[in-house]
Amino acid sequence: MWRIGDWGMTVEQRVTFIEQCLALGVTSFDHADIYGNYSAEGLFGAALQAQPSLRDRIQLVTKCGIKLVSPARPQHAIQHYDTSAEHIVASAEESLRQLQTDRVDLLLIHRPDPLMDFDDVAEAFTRLRGAGKVLHVGVSNFSRHQFESLNRRVALVTNQVEFSPLHTAPLFDETFDGLHDLGVAPMIWSPLAGGRLFTAADARAETLRHVIKEIADRIHQPFASVVFAWIMQLPSKPLPLTGSGRIEAIAVAVAGTTFTLSRADWFAILRAARGHEVA
Ligand SMILES: NC(=O)c1ccc[n+]([C@@H]2O[C@H](COP(=O)([O-])OP(=O)(O)OC[C@H]3O[C@@H](n4cnc5c(N)ncnc54)[C@H](OP(=O)(O)O)[C@@H]3O)[C@@H](O)[C@H]2O)c1
């Protein structure tokens, strides 16, 4: 829902969009306090207020821990992180107000904070869960070591990380291996590289597009479905988010759940992504 403010939808159109997602089996909606300069949660919350029956049919994810310089937060003099227990609790409570709900299904720490004290974060998470304001907790953009350090103090249900054929680092920096070992599914942001998979003009992206398109045409699937299938085929069972506001594009993402790629095709995409063969 990062981009919800760009979609120019009325409240009624947002309600319809959520209902269309539900009809496709897409029930989880990813937010952060800061999206849309602190306005995205409120746009979604207005739709929930207009159609309250939606709330029990969806899962709400939100994040906290980044403080943006923004007209909406004039007290912020510099962009910084705040993972103090006090800020985590206050931010979650503000998200509940914006989303017009009494609980979020999942609260994430948005980015690892150099000043983060794992015990403080665990205490805030435990307090919010105890109060029923947050049902599950997790993190985003954490290294394997950061994830495991916090996970020893409070059970985390995901690490939401960037991954796409244009950003393959989590395959090789232990992020996915570590989560797989713990039986924790990563969530994936920018699975289509924020749209750059379609638009980037450099040679590597051109080759990658050509390889994905050849596979897509041969197996009679849309281009983006192949990318989603490529991501979801990993044994850590990643859960990709899609950033599109077009219901047709979301249907194409969902179609990626209906087939798997041969190992040869999976590795052809990896080879094009990295620019070299595996050893
Ligand atoms: N945890 C974090 O740090 C973090 C960071 C960034 C994002 N996120 C989350 O991840 C979500 C997804 O990220 P993202 O928006 O960058 O994801 P994405 O799905 O990789 O990119 C979506 C963008 O690609 C465009 N696009 C172009 N052609 C498309 C096609 N055929 N199918 C689908 N999209 C196409 C979309 O435009 P159209 O709308 O015109 O389709 C949209 O602007 C965000 O909404 C946010 O909730 C989390």
Short mmCIF file of C-alpha atoms and ligand atoms in Angstrom, two decimals:
data_model
loop_
_atom_site.label_atom_id
_atom_site.label_comp_id
_atom_site.label_asym_id
_atom_site.label_seq_id
_atom_site.Cartn_x
_atom_site.Cartn_y
_atom_site.Cartn_z
CA MET A 1 0.00 0.00 0.00
CA TRP A 2 3.09 2.20 -0.24
CA ARG A 3 1.75 3.70 -3.45
CA ILE A 4 -1.97 3.97 -2.49
CA GLY A 5 -1.82 7.78 -2.50
CA ASP A 6 -0.64 7.77 -6.14
CA TRP A 7 -3.68 5.87 -7.36
CA GLY A 8 -6.11 8.80 -7.12
CA MET A 9 -8.94 6.56 -5.87
CA THR A 10 -12.05 7.80 -4.09
CA VAL A 11 -13.02 6.07 -0.84
CA GLU A 12 -15.58 4.01 -2.78
CA GLN A 13 -12.93 3.00 -5.31
CA ARG A 14 -10.61 1.92 -2.47
CA VAL A 15 -13.42 -0.24 -1.03
CA THR A 16 -13.99 -1.82 -4.45
CA PHE A 17 -10.24 -2.39 -4.90
CA ILE A 18 -9.99 -4.19 -1.53
CA GLU A 19 -13.05 -6.30 -2.39
CA GLN A 20 -11.54 -7.21 -5.78
CA CYS A 21 -8.29 -8.25 -4.05
CA LEU A 22 -10.29 -10.44 -1.66
CA ALA A 23 -12.07 -12.07 -4.60
CA LEU A 24 -8.61 -13.00 -5.97
CA GLY A 25 -7.60 -14.49 -2.59
CA VAL A 26 -5.31 -11.56 -1.70
CA THR A 27 -6.15 -10.72 1.91
CA SER A 28 -3.02 -9.13 3.42
CA PHE A 29 -2.35 -5.41 3.02
CA ASP A 30 1.10 -4.00 3.76
CA HIS A 31 1.45 -0.56 5.32
CA ALA A 32 3.94 1.58 7.20
CA ASP A 33 3.34 4.65 9.35
CA ILE A 34 5.50 6.71 6.94
CA TYR A 35 3.93 5.66 3.60
CA GLY A 36 2.59 8.60 1.61
CA ASN A 37 4.29 10.99 4.03
CA TYR A 38 2.26 9.54 6.91
CA SER A 39 -0.99 9.56 4.87
CA ALA A 40 -1.37 6.03 3.38
CA GLU A 41 -2.75 4.31 6.48
CA GLY A 42 -5.41 7.01 6.77
CA LEU A 43 -6.53 6.49 3.15
CA PHE A 44 -6.93 2.76 3.79
CA GLY A 45 -8.59 3.40 7.17
CA ALA A 46 -11.21 5.61 5.47
CA ALA A 47 -12.13 2.63 3.26
CA LEU A 48 -12.43 0.39 6.34
CA GLN A 49 -14.64 2.96 7.99
CA ALA A 50 -16.86 3.11 4.88
CA GLN A 51 -17.12 -0.69 4.75
CA PRO A 52 -16.43 -2.05 8.29
CA SER A 53 -17.24 -5.66 7.32
CA LEU A 54 -13.92 -5.74 5.42
CA ARG A 55 -11.84 -5.70 8.60
CA ASP A 56 -12.45 -9.30 9.68
CA ARG A 57 -11.70 -10.57 6.17
CA ILE A 58 -8.23 -9.03 5.84
CA GLN A 59 -4.87 -8.98 7.58
CA LEU A 60 -3.22 -5.62 8.21
CA VAL A 61 0.56 -5.32 8.30
CA THR A 62 2.25 -2.10 9.35
CA LYS A 63 5.70 -0.88 10.30
CA CYS A 64 7.37 1.60 12.61
CA GLY A 65 10.82 2.88 13.49
CA ILE A 66 11.61 5.46 10.77
CA LYS A 67 11.13 9.15 11.51
CA LEU A 68 10.84 11.18 8.30
CA VAL A 69 11.32 14.89 7.90
CA SER A 70 7.80 15.80 6.80
CA PRO A 71 5.25 18.60 7.14
CA ALA A 72 3.17 15.92 8.91
CA ARG A 73 5.86 15.68 11.64
CA PRO A 74 7.30 19.20 12.09
CA GLN A 75 9.18 18.05 15.23
CA HIS A 76 11.51 15.83 13.11
CA ALA A 77 14.66 17.88 12.37
CA ILE A 78 16.58 15.05 10.67
CA GLN A 79 15.57 11.74 9.13
CA HIS A 80 16.43 9.07 11.68
CA TYR A 81 15.40 5.78 13.25
CA ASP A 82 13.74 5.30 16.62
CA THR A 83 13.28 1.77 17.93
CA SER A 84 12.84 2.80 21.57
CA ALA A 85 10.02 0.95 23.33
CA GLU A 86 8.25 4.25 23.84
CA HIS A 87 8.26 5.11 20.12
CA ILE A 88 7.27 1.61 18.98
CA VAL A 89 4.21 1.62 21.25
CA ALA A 90 3.22 5.20 20.35
CA SER A 91 3.66 4.54 16.62
CA ALA A 92 1.58 1.34 16.73
CA GLU A 93 -1.19 3.14 18.59
CA GLU A 94 -1.18 5.93 15.98
CA SER A 95 -1.35 3.28 13.20
CA LEU A 96 -4.47 1.83 14.87
CA ARG A 97 -6.07 5.28 14.83
CA GLN A 98 -5.13 5.90 11.17
CA LEU A 99 -6.29 2.46 10.04
CA GLN A 100 -9.47 2.83 12.11
CA THR A 101 -9.06 -0.56 13.71
CA ASP A 102 -8.48 -2.01 17.18
CA ARG A 103 -5.60 -4.31 16.17
CA VAL A 104 -3.02 -4.90 13.46
CA ASP A 105 -2.25 -8.47 12.49
CA LEU A 106 1.48 -7.84 12.09
CA LEU A 107 3.79 -5.04 13.24
CA LEU A 108 7.31 -4.81 11.77
CA ILE A 109 10.39 -2.81 12.69
CA HIS A 110 10.94 -1.08 9.33
CA ARG A 111 14.75 -1.00 9.26
CA PRO A 112 17.53 -2.11 11.60
CA ASP A 113 18.57 0.81 13.77
CA PRO A 114 22.21 1.19 14.91
CA LEU A 115 20.88 2.38 18.29
CA MET A 116 18.44 -0.52 18.57
CA ASP A 117 18.41 -2.40 21.87
CA PHE A 118 16.98 -5.88 21.24
CA ASP A 119 15.62 -6.07 24.80
CA ASP A 120 13.72 -2.77 24.41
CA VAL A 121 12.16 -3.87 21.11
CA ALA A 122 11.17 -7.24 22.59
CA GLU A 123 9.62 -5.51 25.57
CA ALA A 124 7.55 -3.16 23.37
CA PHE A 125 6.44 -6.02 21.12
CA THR A 126 5.46 -8.14 24.13
CA ARG A 127 3.52 -5.26 25.66
CA LEU A 128 1.60 -4.55 22.42
CA ARG A 129 0.80 -8.22 21.95
CA GLY A 130 -0.31 -8.57 25.56
CA ALA A 131 -2.73 -5.67 25.06
CA GLY A 132 -4.13 -7.33 21.91
CA LYS A 133 -3.18 -4.29 19.81
CA VAL A 134 -0.78 -6.32 17.69
CA LEU A 135 -1.32 -10.03 16.97
CA HIS A 136 2.12 -10.91 15.52
CA VAL A 137 5.49 -9.18 15.28
CA GLY A 138 8.36 -9.19 12.81
CA VAL A 139 11.06 -7.11 11.16
CA SER A 140 12.07 -5.72 7.79
CA ASN A 141 15.45 -5.33 6.10
CA PHE A 142 17.22 -7.18 8.94
CA SER A 143 20.37 -9.24 8.46
CA ARG A 144 20.30 -12.88 9.50
CA HIS A 145 22.18 -12.07 12.70
CA GLN A 146 19.89 -9.16 13.60
CA PHE A 147 16.83 -11.34 12.96
CA GLU A 148 18.11 -14.19 15.10
CA SER A 149 19.17 -11.86 17.94
CA LEU A 150 15.69 -10.37 18.26
CA ASN A 151 13.98 -13.69 17.55
CA ARG A 152 15.70 -15.18 20.62
CA ARG A 153 13.86 -12.60 22.73
CA VAL A 154 10.45 -12.56 21.03
CA ALA A 155 9.10 -14.88 18.29
CA LEU A 156 9.20 -13.10 14.92
CA VAL A 157 6.97 -14.27 12.07
CA THR A 158 8.79 -12.66 9.11
CA ASN A 159 11.66 -10.58 7.79
CA GLN A 160 10.34 -8.40 4.94
CA VAL A 161 13.20 -7.87 2.49
CA GLU A 162 13.84 -6.61 -1.02
CA PHE A 163 14.18 -9.39 -3.59
CA SER A 164 13.71 -9.63 -7.35
CA PRO A 165 15.73 -10.76 -10.35
CA LEU A 166 17.31 -7.29 -10.15
CA HIS A 167 18.15 -7.71 -6.43
CA THR A 168 19.29 -11.22 -5.60
CA ALA A 169 21.41 -10.51 -2.48
CA PRO A 170 19.16 -12.41 0.00
CA LEU A 171 19.95 -15.64 -1.88
CA PHE A 172 23.64 -15.27 -1.05
CA ASP A 173 23.91 -13.34 2.25
CA GLU A 174 22.20 -16.02 4.42
CA THR A 175 18.93 -14.04 4.71
CA PHE A 176 16.82 -16.74 3.04
CA ASP A 177 18.88 -19.68 4.36
CA GLY A 178 18.54 -18.44 7.93
CA LEU A 179 14.78 -17.95 7.68
CA HIS A 180 14.31 -21.32 5.95
CA ASP A 181 16.23 -23.01 8.77
CA LEU A 182 13.84 -21.44 11.30
CA GLY A 183 10.72 -22.22 9.24
CA VAL A 184 9.94 -18.49 8.91
CA ALA A 185 8.65 -17.23 5.54
CA PRO A 186 10.19 -13.97 4.27
CA MET A 187 7.92 -11.28 2.84
CA ILE A 188 9.29 -9.75 -0.37
CA TRP A 189 9.14 -6.07 -1.28
CA SER A 190 9.63 -4.73 -4.81
CA PRO A 191 9.35 -8.21 -6.44
CA LEU A 192 9.26 -6.48 -9.84
CA ALA A 193 12.07 -4.13 -8.74
CA GLY A 194 9.49 -1.38 -8.29
CA GLY A 195 8.64 -1.58 -12.03
CA ARG A 196 12.31 -1.28 -13.13
CA LEU A 197 12.14 -4.84 -14.42
CA PHE A 198 9.97 -3.42 -17.22
CA THR A 199 11.76 -0.12 -17.74
CA ALA A 200 15.48 -0.31 -16.82
CA ALA A 201 17.54 0.34 -19.94
CA ASP A 202 20.92 -1.16 -18.96
CA ALA A 203 22.28 -4.24 -20.73
CA ARG A 204 21.72 -6.62 -17.79
CA ALA A 205 18.04 -5.64 -17.46
CA GLU A 206 17.57 -5.95 -21.24
CA THR A 207 18.99 -9.48 -21.21
CA LEU A 208 16.93 -10.43 -18.16
CA ARG A 209 13.74 -9.16 -19.82
CA HIS A 210 14.55 -11.14 -22.95
CA VAL A 211 15.14 -14.37 -20.95
CA ILE A 212 11.98 -13.98 -18.82
CA LYS A 213 9.91 -13.14 -21.92
CA GLU A 214 11.19 -16.21 -23.79
CA ILE A 215 10.17 -18.44 -20.84
CA ALA A 216 6.82 -16.68 -20.41
CA ASP A 217 5.95 -17.06 -24.11
CA ARG A 218 7.02 -20.71 -24.19
CA ILE A 219 4.94 -21.73 -21.13
CA HIS A 220 2.03 -19.39 -22.04
CA GLN A 221 2.13 -17.34 -18.85
CA PRO A 222 2.30 -13.56 -18.41
CA PHE A 223 5.78 -12.06 -17.88
CA ALA A 224 5.12 -10.91 -14.29
CA SER A 225 3.55 -14.29 -13.34
CA VAL A 226 6.88 -15.93 -14.23
CA VAL A 227 8.71 -13.52 -11.91
CA PHE A 228 6.33 -14.20 -9.02
CA ALA A 229 6.60 -17.98 -9.61
CA TRP A 230 10.42 -17.66 -9.69
CA ILE A 231 10.33 -15.95 -6.27
CA MET A 232 7.78 -18.28 -4.66
CA GLN A 233 9.65 -21.40 -5.78
CA LEU A 234 12.34 -20.79 -3.13
CA PRO A 235 12.23 -23.30 -0.26
CA SER A 236 11.90 -20.52 2.36
CA LYS A 237 8.42 -19.97 0.80
CA PRO A 238 8.62 -16.18 0.23
CA LEU A 239 5.40 -14.15 0.28
CA PRO A 240 5.71 -11.40 -2.35
CA LEU A 241 3.91 -8.08 -1.99
CA THR A 242 2.72 -6.42 -5.14
CA GLY A 243 2.82 -2.66 -5.43
CA SER A 244 0.36 -2.27 -8.27
CA GLY A 245 -2.94 -0.44 -7.94
CA ARG A 246 -4.29 -2.20 -11.06
CA ILE A 247 -6.40 -5.24 -10.26
CA GLU A 248 -5.34 -6.89 -13.57
CA ALA A 249 -1.69 -6.72 -12.43
CA ILE A 250 -2.62 -8.26 -9.08
CA ALA A 251 -4.42 -11.09 -10.90
CA VAL A 252 -1.20 -11.68 -12.87
CA ALA A 253 0.74 -11.91 -9.58
CA VAL A 254 -1.78 -14.42 -8.22
CA ALA A 255 -1.42 -16.50 -11.40
CA GLY A 256 2.22 -17.00 -10.35
CA THR A 257 0.93 -19.32 -7.58
CA THR A 258 -0.49 -21.79 -10.11
CA PHE A 259 2.68 -23.20 -11.72
CA THR A 260 6.35 -23.84 -11.07
CA LEU A 261 9.32 -23.40 -13.36
CA SER A 262 11.66 -26.16 -14.46
CA ARG A 263 15.09 -25.99 -12.79
CA ALA A 264 16.57 -25.09 -16.18
CA ASP A 265 14.23 -22.09 -16.54
CA TRP A 266 14.72 -21.06 -12.88
CA PHE A 267 18.51 -21.06 -13.36
CA ALA A 268 18.25 -19.29 -16.73
CA ILE A 269 16.66 -16.34 -14.89
CA LEU A 270 19.33 -16.48 -12.17
CA ARG A 271 22.08 -16.55 -14.81
CA ALA A 272 20.62 -13.53 -16.59
CA ALA A 273 20.13 -11.76 -13.24
CA ARG A 274 23.77 -12.25 -12.20
CA GLY A 275 25.38 -12.07 -15.62
CA HIS A 276 27.18 -15.38 -15.12
CA GLU A 277 26.64 -19.11 -14.85
CA VAL A 278 26.74 -20.94 -11.50
CA ALA A 279 30.11 -22.63 -10.95
N1 LIG B 1 9.85 -2.98 3.95
C1 LIG B 1 10.34 -2.08 3.13
O1 LIG B 1 11.39 -1.46 3.39
C2 LIG B 1 9.61 -1.79 1.85
C3 LIG B 1 10.21 -0.97 0.87
C4 LIG B 1 9.49 -0.74 -0.32
C5 LIG B 1 8.24 -1.29 -0.50
N2 LIG B 1 7.67 -2.07 0.49
C6 LIG B 1 6.33 -2.68 0.33
O2 LIG B 1 6.36 -3.52 -0.82
C7 LIG B 1 5.26 -3.18 -1.66
C8 LIG B 1 5.63 -3.52 -3.08
O3 LIG B 1 6.78 -2.75 -3.48
P1 LIG B 1 6.79 -2.11 -4.92
O4 LIG B 1 5.62 -1.23 -5.08
O5 LIG B 1 8.13 -1.52 -5.18
O6 LIG B 1 6.56 -3.47 -5.78
P2 LIG B 1 6.66 -3.88 -7.29
O7 LIG B 1 5.48 -4.76 -7.50
O8 LIG B 1 8.03 -4.40 -7.58
O9 LIG B 1 6.50 -2.53 -8.14
C9 LIG B 1 5.25 -1.97 -8.37
C10 LIG B 1 5.42 -0.90 -9.42
O10 LIG B 1 5.68 -1.53 -10.69
C11 LIG B 1 4.79 -0.98 -11.64
N3 LIG B 1 4.50 -1.94 -12.72
C12 LIG B 1 4.79 -1.74 -14.01
N4 LIG B 1 4.38 -2.79 -14.74
C13 LIG B 1 3.81 -3.67 -13.91
C14 LIG B 1 3.20 -4.94 -14.11
N5 LIG B 1 3.07 -5.52 -15.30
N6 LIG B 1 2.71 -5.58 -13.03
C15 LIG B 1 2.81 -5.01 -11.80
N7 LIG B 1 3.40 -3.80 -11.57
C16 LIG B 1 3.88 -3.13 -12.62
C17 LIG B 1 3.55 -0.63 -10.84
O11 LIG B 1 2.80 0.33 -11.54
P3 LIG B 1 1.19 0.17 -11.69
O12 LIG B 1 0.58 0.56 -10.37
O13 LIG B 1 0.86 1.11 -12.79
O14 LIG B 1 0.91 -1.27 -12.02
C18 LIG B 1 4.17 -0.06 -9.58
O15 LIG B 1 4.54 1.30 -9.75
C19 LIG B 1 4.99 -1.70 -1.37
O16 LIG B 1 3.69 -1.32 -1.71
C20 LIG B 1 5.23 -1.65 0.12
O17 LIG B 1 4.05 -2.08 0.81
C21 LIG B 1 8.35 -2.32 1.64
#
